[in-house]
Amino acid sequence: MIRRVTLDLPRRFFAKMSQNSAAAPTKTSKLQVSLKTPKGTKDWADADMVIREAVFSTLSSLFKRHGGVTIDTPVFELKEILAGKYGEDSKLIYDLKDQGGELCSLRYDLTVPFARYVAMNNISAIKRYHIAKVYRRDQPAMTKGRMREFYQCDFDIAGNYESMVPDGEILSILVEGLTGLGIKDFKIKLNHRKILDGIFQVCGVKDEDVRKISSAVDKLDKTPWEAVKKEMTEEKGQTEETADKIGEYVKLNGSLQEIHSTLSKDPVLSTNELAKQGLEEIASLMNFTKAFGVDSYISFDLSLARGLDYYTGLIYEAVTAASAPPEGASELKKKAKSEEDDASAYVGVGSIAAGGRYDNLVNMFSQASGRKSNQIPCVGVSFGVERIFSLIKQRHASAAIKPTATQVFVMAFGGGKDWTGYLPERMKVAKELWKAGIEAEYVYKSKANPRKQFEAAEKSGAPLAVILGKEEYLEGKLRLKRLGQEYADDDGELIDADDVVKIVKQKLLSLHEDGVDEVTRLIKGI
């Protein structure tokens, strides 16, 4: 919903806004603004933020287990750093106005800034993870997690290592990440740029056209072959014969072993040096994916092209049933009011994680800046948090997530002319709980009536109350009570004030089924 509000602003505000104003207002002027977020963005609050933070925490822990160190880079880069790295998607980059003689753009992903960071700091080997926002001037589909401002969670390995060893571990991280977030029904579509480029070469595609044809093939996950073939022949200058030959290959998919065996026996492809190198690397990879136990998640799919220009080897993306567009997507798109509308009705979630190998990007930056050649191979994976979030939100248990972490609400009950409300005493108890790492709250009022305190406790979602009774507290006693409608008639138990931290911790541990809290159950899909 868009709300318009009118603000009364002083004259000096408008004088600063426009020094050339013909007539200054005498007292106040009206400024109207639309209370909405920009297209493709949204505010995040309450339970949604709790879930997002849990996703970040889960992935951060995973990255640390694999030896990752975290970095942060500016949200904008020099325009020349991002230029020419994203193929046809370069049109989606947000360019900024010239500020102080530098042309800058908002970062499109976290990969190119990472390669720039490695080249700039002469790093020879690093495992890094980075969780941050990126920006794309794309058509949004908000309910599907396709936005213009969104988080990516990246893990990359840079350095010279034995062939395909880092690639195998990255695929394991991809599987561990998604299963750790309760996503079990997914498939990793995998291909190899050298094999794909080799296929294009033997089919008659000129080297200068390879990237253009790759971007066309990459649309096969949401576009029929006939439409892709038409793009190749009518828009990108390929012959019918070339397109048909490509079609015979890019329709192949199956297990790593199946497709590797099929391609290895192909007499035409076996004459191509690039394809042979790619097949040798896949042969090595199969040993490692088997060791990591992730083979069953992988589909060797020759239609996957990953349009980004910087990929040089293995490429992959994780998809689920929700990734594909709905049935009749093209008709639904025609019915949409305009291109400015949200595209949720006719697009799918898309890939929920993706990545690949990019061996030349660091060296490209080193050479372009006049430094000596610095060939640092890299491979990585990026998790799309908003798209993963949209899948997690579909789980019914999300309704049980409370927006605060409050575990205990500290109350005080009493009466009479001498009743002070025990506000300092409630503060003292809350402080004890905070020092023990227990999330606690209390009402910010000296004499808060019981109903107001219970309403505040209910709003916080706290499962426990520590109650300071007027007489009981003077005797060194506190009352510990479960909160919630089902416990309305339960007066709780009387405990020694000195034992409050110990007993509260014990009680909290017993509240969750199998010791797992609601957020963890939702995130892991338990």
PDB file of C-alpha atoms in Angstrom, residues 258-470:
ATOM      1  CA  GLU A 258      26.508 -41.121 -17.810  1.00  0.00           C
ATOM      2  CA  ILE A 259      27.131 -37.866 -19.659  1.00  0.00           C
ATOM      3  CA  HIS A 260      30.913 -38.082 -19.228  1.00  0.00           C
ATOM      4  CA  SER A 261      30.843 -41.552 -20.791  1.00  0.00           C
ATOM      5  CA  THR A 262      28.634 -40.367 -23.675  1.00  0.00           C
ATOM      6  CA  LEU A 263      30.807 -37.356 -24.472  1.00  0.00           C
ATOM      7  CA  SER A 264      34.069 -39.304 -24.146  1.00  0.00           C
ATOM      8  CA  LYS A 265      32.875 -41.720 -26.841  1.00  0.00           C
ATOM      9  CA  ASP A 266      31.878 -38.928 -29.230  1.00  0.00           C
ATOM     10  CA  PRO A 267      34.342 -39.146 -32.179  1.00  0.00           C
ATOM     11  CA  VAL A 268      33.849 -35.508 -33.224  1.00  0.00           C
ATOM     12  CA  LEU A 269      34.160 -34.016 -29.758  1.00  0.00           C
ATOM     13  CA  SER A 270      37.232 -36.114 -28.931  1.00  0.00           C
ATOM     14  CA  THR A 271      39.172 -34.201 -31.604  1.00  0.00           C
ATOM     15  CA  ASN A 272      38.645 -30.866 -29.814  1.00  0.00           C
ATOM     16  CA  GLU A 273      41.384 -29.891 -27.367  1.00  0.00           C
ATOM     17  CA  LEU A 274      39.161 -27.741 -25.135  1.00  0.00           C
ATOM     18  CA  ALA A 275      36.536 -30.461 -24.779  1.00  0.00           C
ATOM     19  CA  LYS A 276      39.218 -33.060 -23.983  1.00  0.00           C
ATOM     20  CA  GLN A 277      40.606 -30.867 -21.181  1.00  0.00           C
ATOM     21  CA  GLY A 278      37.120 -30.384 -19.758  1.00  0.00           C
ATOM     22  CA  LEU A 279      36.344 -34.107 -19.831  1.00  0.00           C
ATOM     23  CA  GLU A 280      39.628 -34.898 -18.080  1.00  0.00           C
ATOM     24  CA  GLU A 281      38.724 -32.427 -15.324  1.00  0.00           C
ATOM     25  CA  ILE A 282      35.238 -33.953 -14.954  1.00  0.00           C
ATOM     26  CA  ALA A 283      36.884 -37.389 -14.618  1.00  0.00           C
ATOM     27  CA  SER A 284      38.960 -36.056 -11.694  1.00  0.00           C
ATOM     28  CA  LEU A 285      35.940 -34.315 -10.174  1.00  0.00           C
ATOM     29  CA  MET A 286      33.921 -37.531 -10.079  1.00  0.00           C
ATOM     30  CA  ASN A 287      36.379 -39.021  -7.604  1.00  0.00           C
ATOM     31  CA  PHE A 288      35.955 -36.065  -5.254  1.00  0.00           C
ATOM     32  CA  THR A 289      32.165 -35.730  -5.459  1.00  0.00           C
ATOM     33  CA  LYS A 290      31.954 -39.416  -4.618  1.00  0.00           C
ATOM     34  CA  ALA A 291      34.299 -38.950  -1.633  1.00  0.00           C
ATOM     35  CA  PHE A 292      32.152 -36.029  -0.386  1.00  0.00           C
ATOM     36  CA  GLY A 293      28.954 -38.007  -0.950  1.00  0.00           C
ATOM     37  CA  VAL A 294      27.269 -35.405  -3.161  1.00  0.00           C
ATOM     38  CA  ASP A 295      26.964 -37.330  -6.456  1.00  0.00           C
ATOM     39  CA  SER A 296      23.239 -37.929  -6.064  1.00  0.00           C
ATOM     40  CA  TYR A 297      22.532 -34.193  -6.098  1.00  0.00           C
ATOM     41  CA  ILE A 298      24.361 -33.495  -9.380  1.00  0.00           C
ATOM     42  CA  SER A 299      22.966 -33.542 -12.912  1.00  0.00           C
ATOM     43  CA  PHE A 300      25.447 -33.069 -15.755  1.00  0.00           C
ATOM     44  CA  ASP A 301      23.355 -30.721 -17.899  1.00  0.00           C
ATOM     45  CA  LEU A 302      24.825 -29.412 -21.154  1.00  0.00           C
ATOM     46  CA  SER A 303      22.135 -26.713 -21.464  1.00  0.00           C
ATOM     47  CA  LEU A 304      23.656 -24.816 -18.535  1.00  0.00           C
ATOM     48  CA  ALA A 305      25.826 -21.991 -19.856  1.00  0.00           C
ATOM     49  CA  ARG A 306      25.931 -19.331 -17.067  1.00  0.00           C
ATOM     50  CA  GLY A 307      26.096 -16.155 -19.177  1.00  0.00           C
ATOM     51  CA  LEU A 308      28.683 -14.342 -17.042  1.00  0.00           C
ATOM     52  CA  ASP A 309      31.819 -13.751 -19.105  1.00  0.00           C
ATOM     53  CA  TYR A 310      34.388 -14.503 -16.420  1.00  0.00           C
ATOM     54  CA  TYR A 311      33.718 -18.256 -16.023  1.00  0.00           C
ATOM     55  CA  THR A 312      36.451 -20.497 -17.474  1.00  0.00           C
ATOM     56  CA  GLY A 313      35.751 -24.021 -16.202  1.00  0.00           C
ATOM     57  CA  LEU A 314      33.188 -25.784 -14.057  1.00  0.00           C
ATOM     58  CA  ILE A 315      29.808 -23.994 -13.764  1.00  0.00           C
ATOM     59  CA  TYR A 316      26.784 -24.999 -11.692  1.00  0.00           C
ATOM     60  CA  GLU A 317      23.511 -23.844 -10.216  1.00  0.00           C
ATOM     61  CA  ALA A 318      21.088 -25.346  -7.719  1.00  0.00           C
ATOM     62  CA  VAL A 319      17.405 -25.480  -8.655  1.00  0.00           C
ATOM     63  CA  THR A 320      14.207 -26.733  -7.037  1.00  0.00           C
ATOM     64  CA  ALA A 321      10.699 -27.399  -8.311  1.00  0.00           C
ATOM     65  CA  ALA A 322       9.901 -23.732  -7.573  1.00  0.00           C
ATOM     66  CA  SER A 323      12.780 -22.526  -9.774  1.00  0.00           C
ATOM     67  CA  ALA A 324      10.957 -22.989 -13.071  1.00  0.00           C
ATOM     68  CA  PRO A 325       8.320 -20.541 -14.361  1.00  0.00           C
ATOM     69  CA  PRO A 326       4.652 -21.520 -13.846  1.00  0.00           C
ATOM     70  CA  GLU A 327       2.681 -23.209 -16.616  1.00  0.00           C
ATOM     71  CA  GLY A 328       1.557 -20.772 -19.282  1.00  0.00           C
ATOM     72  CA  ALA A 329       4.179 -18.223 -18.220  1.00  0.00           C
ATOM     73  CA  SER A 330       4.286 -16.526 -21.632  1.00  0.00           C
ATOM     74  CA  GLU A 331       0.513 -15.993 -21.633  1.00  0.00           C
ATOM     75  CA  LEU A 332       0.589 -14.738 -18.063  1.00  0.00           C
ATOM     76  CA  LYS A 333       3.294 -12.258 -19.047  1.00  0.00           C
ATOM     77  CA  LYS A 334       1.157 -10.935 -21.905  1.00  0.00           C
ATOM     78  CA  LYS A 335      -1.698 -10.328 -19.477  1.00  0.00           C
ATOM     79  CA  ALA A 336       0.535  -8.314 -17.152  1.00  0.00           C
ATOM     80  CA  LYS A 337      -0.294  -4.600 -17.215  1.00  0.00           C
ATOM     81  CA  SER A 338       3.201  -3.484 -18.165  1.00  0.00           C
ATOM     82  CA  GLU A 339       6.879  -4.256 -17.798  1.00  0.00           C
ATOM     83  CA  GLU A 340       6.833  -2.058 -14.704  1.00  0.00           C
ATOM     84  CA  ASP A 341       4.625  -4.528 -12.816  1.00  0.00           C
ATOM     85  CA  ASP A 342       5.998  -7.133 -10.462  1.00  0.00           C
ATOM     86  CA  ALA A 343       6.791 -10.305 -12.430  1.00  0.00           C
ATOM     87  CA  SER A 344       5.884 -12.812  -9.678  1.00  0.00           C
ATOM     88  CA  ALA A 345       2.895 -14.155 -11.630  1.00  0.00           C
ATOM     89  CA  TYR A 346       4.904 -15.388 -14.606  1.00  0.00           C
ATOM     90  CA  VAL A 347       8.429 -16.188 -13.381  1.00  0.00           C
ATOM     91  CA  GLY A 348       9.858 -18.836 -11.082  1.00  0.00           C
ATOM     92  CA  VAL A 349      12.239 -18.486  -8.162  1.00  0.00           C
ATOM     93  CA  GLY A 350      15.171 -19.322 -10.434  1.00  0.00           C
ATOM     94  CA  SER A 351      18.413 -20.788  -9.156  1.00  0.00           C
ATOM     95  CA  ILE A 352      18.846 -20.595  -5.373  1.00  0.00           C
ATOM     96  CA  ALA A 353      22.638 -20.945  -5.476  1.00  0.00           C
ATOM     97  CA  ALA A 354      25.193 -20.868  -8.279  1.00  0.00           C
ATOM     98  CA  GLY A 355      28.861 -20.501  -9.054  1.00  0.00           C
ATOM     99  CA  GLY A 356      31.810 -21.742 -11.029  1.00  0.00           C
ATOM    100  CA  ARG A 357      35.512 -21.502 -11.785  1.00  0.00           C
ATOM    101  CA  TYR A 358      37.080 -18.246 -12.977  1.00  0.00           C
ATOM    102  CA  ASP A 359      40.830 -18.607 -13.482  1.00  0.00           C
ATOM    103  CA  ASN A 360      41.603 -15.419 -15.427  1.00  0.00           C
ATOM    104  CA  LEU A 361      39.780 -12.645 -13.575  1.00  0.00           C
ATOM    105  CA  VAL A 362      42.484 -11.848 -11.003  1.00  0.00           C
ATOM    106  CA  ASN A 363      45.183 -11.790 -13.676  1.00  0.00           C
ATOM    107  CA  MET A 364      43.004  -9.556 -15.862  1.00  0.00           C
ATOM    108  CA  PHE A 365      42.934  -6.967 -13.083  1.00  0.00           C
ATOM    109  CA  SER A 366      46.658  -7.332 -12.385  1.00  0.00           C
ATOM    110  CA  GLN A 367      47.650  -6.776 -15.991  1.00  0.00           C
ATOM    111  CA  ALA A 368      45.151  -3.969 -16.559  1.00  0.00           C
ATOM    112  CA  SER A 369      46.603  -2.062 -13.613  1.00  0.00           C
ATOM    113  CA  GLY A 370      50.173  -2.430 -14.896  1.00  0.00           C
ATOM    114  CA  ARG A 371      51.215  -5.012 -12.321  1.00  0.00           C
ATOM    115  CA  LYS A 372      53.085  -8.171 -13.206  1.00  0.00           C
ATOM    116  CA  SER A 373      51.097 -11.210 -14.310  1.00  0.00           C
ATOM    117  CA  ASN A 374      49.381 -12.797 -11.319  1.00  0.00           C
ATOM    118  CA  GLN A 375      47.564 -15.967 -12.393  1.00  0.00           C
ATOM    119  CA  ILE A 376      45.452 -16.892  -9.347  1.00  0.00           C
ATOM    120  CA  PRO A 377      42.798 -19.521 -10.178  1.00  0.00           C
ATOM    121  CA  CYS A 378      39.508 -19.123  -8.298  1.00  0.00           C
ATOM    122  CA  VAL A 379      36.328 -21.120  -7.773  1.00  0.00           C
ATOM    123  CA  GLY A 380      33.289 -20.238  -5.707  1.00  0.00           C
ATOM    124  CA  VAL A 381      29.604 -20.509  -4.922  1.00  0.00           C
ATOM    125  CA  SER A 382      26.967 -17.888  -4.136  1.00  0.00           C
ATOM    126  CA  PHE A 383      23.779 -18.535  -2.157  1.00  0.00           C
ATOM    127  CA  GLY A 384      20.785 -16.319  -3.040  1.00  0.00           C
ATOM    128  CA  VAL A 385      19.369 -15.485   0.390  1.00  0.00           C
ATOM    129  CA  GLU A 386      16.114 -13.860  -0.744  1.00  0.00           C
ATOM    130  CA  ARG A 387      15.254 -16.808  -2.999  1.00  0.00           C
ATOM    131  CA  ILE A 388      16.079 -19.294  -0.243  1.00  0.00           C
ATOM    132  CA  PHE A 389      14.053 -17.158   2.170  1.00  0.00           C
ATOM    133  CA  SER A 390      11.011 -17.361  -0.129  1.00  0.00           C
ATOM    134  CA  LEU A 391      11.200 -21.178   0.060  1.00  0.00           C
ATOM    135  CA  ILE A 392      11.631 -21.226   3.845  1.00  0.00           C
ATOM    136  CA  LYS A 393       8.659 -18.868   4.274  1.00  0.00           C
ATOM    137  CA  GLN A 394       6.453 -21.417   2.534  1.00  0.00           C
ATOM    138  CA  ARG A 395       6.865 -23.747   5.499  1.00  0.00           C
ATOM    139  CA  HIS A 396       3.817 -23.480   7.761  1.00  0.00           C
ATOM    140  CA  ALA A 397       5.919 -23.276  10.915  1.00  0.00           C
ATOM    141  CA  SER A 398       7.019 -19.735  10.046  1.00  0.00           C
ATOM    142  CA  ALA A 399       3.875 -18.449  11.774  1.00  0.00           C
ATOM    143  CA  ALA A 400       5.294 -19.628  15.121  1.00  0.00           C
ATOM    144  CA  ILE A 401       8.414 -17.460  14.870  1.00  0.00           C
ATOM    145  CA  LYS A 402       8.395 -14.554  17.298  1.00  0.00           C
ATOM    146  CA  PRO A 403      10.087 -11.299  16.276  1.00  0.00           C
ATOM    147  CA  THR A 404      12.122 -10.852  19.478  1.00  0.00           C
ATOM    148  CA  ALA A 405      14.589 -13.140  21.172  1.00  0.00           C
ATOM    149  CA  THR A 406      13.159 -12.400  24.636  1.00  0.00           C
ATOM    150  CA  GLN A 407      13.148 -15.503  26.805  1.00  0.00           C
ATOM    151  CA  VAL A 408      12.110 -14.070  30.173  1.00  0.00           C
ATOM    152  CA  PHE A 409       9.799 -11.213  31.141  1.00  0.00           C
ATOM    153  CA  VAL A 410      10.448  -9.767  34.597  1.00  0.00           C
ATOM    154  CA  MET A 411       7.277  -8.622  36.407  1.00  0.00           C
ATOM    155  CA  ALA A 412       6.274  -7.287  39.810  1.00  0.00           C
ATOM    156  CA  PHE A 413       2.893  -7.628  41.530  1.00  0.00           C
ATOM    157  CA  GLY A 414       1.732  -5.837  44.664  1.00  0.00           C
ATOM    158  CA  GLY A 415      -0.557  -3.169  46.041  1.00  0.00           C
ATOM    159  CA  GLY A 416      -1.308  -0.808  48.846  1.00  0.00           C
ATOM    160  CA  LYS A 417      -0.285   2.768  49.588  1.00  0.00           C
ATOM    161  CA  ASP A 418       3.323   1.760  50.156  1.00  0.00           C
ATOM    162  CA  TRP A 419       3.617  -0.199  46.863  1.00  0.00           C
ATOM    163  CA  THR A 420       6.428   1.264  44.709  1.00  0.00           C
ATOM    164  CA  GLY A 421       6.241  -1.190  41.793  1.00  0.00           C
ATOM    165  CA  TYR A 422       9.709  -2.654  42.423  1.00  0.00           C
ATOM    166  CA  LEU A 423      11.157  -1.025  39.266  1.00  0.00           C
ATOM    167  CA  PRO A 424      14.809  -0.928  40.501  1.00  0.00           C
ATOM    168  CA  GLU A 425      14.366  -4.475  41.813  1.00  0.00           C
ATOM    169  CA  ARG A 426      13.082  -5.670  38.412  1.00  0.00           C
ATOM    170  CA  MET A 427      16.083  -3.982  36.804  1.00  0.00           C
ATOM    171  CA  LYS A 428      18.397  -5.830  39.174  1.00  0.00           C
ATOM    172  CA  VAL A 429      16.873  -9.223  38.288  1.00  0.00           C
ATOM    173  CA  ALA A 430      16.978  -8.398  34.558  1.00  0.00           C
ATOM    174  CA  LYS A 431      20.644  -7.444  34.898  1.00  0.00           C
ATOM    175  CA  GLU A 432      21.435 -10.828  36.484  1.00  0.00           C
ATOM    176  CA  LEU A 433      19.749 -12.583  33.569  1.00  0.00           C
ATOM    177  CA  TRP A 434      21.533 -10.416  30.977  1.00  0.00           C
ATOM    178  CA  LYS A 435      24.923 -11.142  32.571  1.00  0.00           C
ATOM    179  CA  ALA A 436      24.148 -14.851  32.199  1.00  0.00           C
ATOM    180  CA  GLY A 437      23.367 -14.391  28.496  1.00  0.00           C
ATOM    181  CA  ILE A 438      19.599 -14.711  28.925  1.00  0.00           C
ATOM    182  CA  GLU A 439      17.395 -12.352  26.899  1.00  0.00           C
ATOM    183  CA  ALA A 440      15.076 -10.509  29.310  1.00  0.00           C
ATOM    184  CA  GLU A 441      12.707  -7.527  29.362  1.00  0.00           C
ATOM    185  CA  TYR A 442      10.512  -5.609  31.823  1.00  0.00           C
ATOM    186  CA  VAL A 443       7.930  -2.836  31.595  1.00  0.00           C
ATOM    187  CA  TYR A 444       9.400   0.689  31.724  1.00  0.00           C
ATOM    188  CA  LYS A 445       6.964   1.924  34.364  1.00  0.00           C
ATOM    189  CA  SER A 446       7.171   2.078  38.137  1.00  0.00           C
ATOM    190  CA  LYS A 447       3.663   0.872  38.930  1.00  0.00           C
ATOM    191  CA  ALA A 448       2.599  -1.244  35.957  1.00  0.00           C
ATOM    192  CA  ASN A 449      -0.626  -3.155  36.543  1.00  0.00           C
ATOM    193  CA  PRO A 450      -0.535  -6.935  36.033  1.00  0.00           C
ATOM    194  CA  ARG A 451      -2.652  -6.850  32.853  1.00  0.00           C
ATOM    195  CA  LYS A 452      -0.280  -4.392  31.136  1.00  0.00           C
ATOM    196  CA  GLN A 453       2.706  -6.509  32.133  1.00  0.00           C
ATOM    197  CA  PHE A 454       1.150  -9.698  30.758  1.00  0.00           C
ATOM    198  CA  GLU A 455       0.208  -7.916  27.535  1.00  0.00           C
ATOM    199  CA  ALA A 456       3.807  -6.728  27.125  1.00  0.00           C
ATOM    200  CA  ALA A 457       5.092 -10.230  27.854  1.00  0.00           C
ATOM    201  CA  GLU A 458       2.727 -11.730  25.281  1.00  0.00           C
ATOM    202  CA  LYS A 459       3.851  -9.201  22.667  1.00  0.00           C
ATOM    203  CA  SER A 460       7.510 -10.082  23.328  1.00  0.00           C
ATOM    204  CA  GLY A 461       6.805 -13.789  22.881  1.00  0.00           C
ATOM    205  CA  ALA A 462       8.702 -14.676  26.058  1.00  0.00           C
ATOM    206  CA  PRO A 463       7.923 -18.212  27.262  1.00  0.00           C
ATOM    207  CA  LEU A 464       8.804 -17.509  30.916  1.00  0.00           C
ATOM    208  CA  ALA A 465       8.052 -14.873  33.520  1.00  0.00           C
ATOM    209  CA  VAL A 466      10.020 -14.111  36.662  1.00  0.00           C
ATOM    210  CA  ILE A 467       7.612 -12.432  39.081  1.00  0.00           C
ATOM    211  CA  LEU A 468       8.584 -10.296  42.075  1.00  0.00           C
ATOM    212  CA  GLY A 469       5.706 -10.589  44.551  1.00  0.00           C
ATOM    213  CA  LYS A 470       5.530  -7.800  47.129  1.00  0.00           C
TER     214      LYS A 470
END
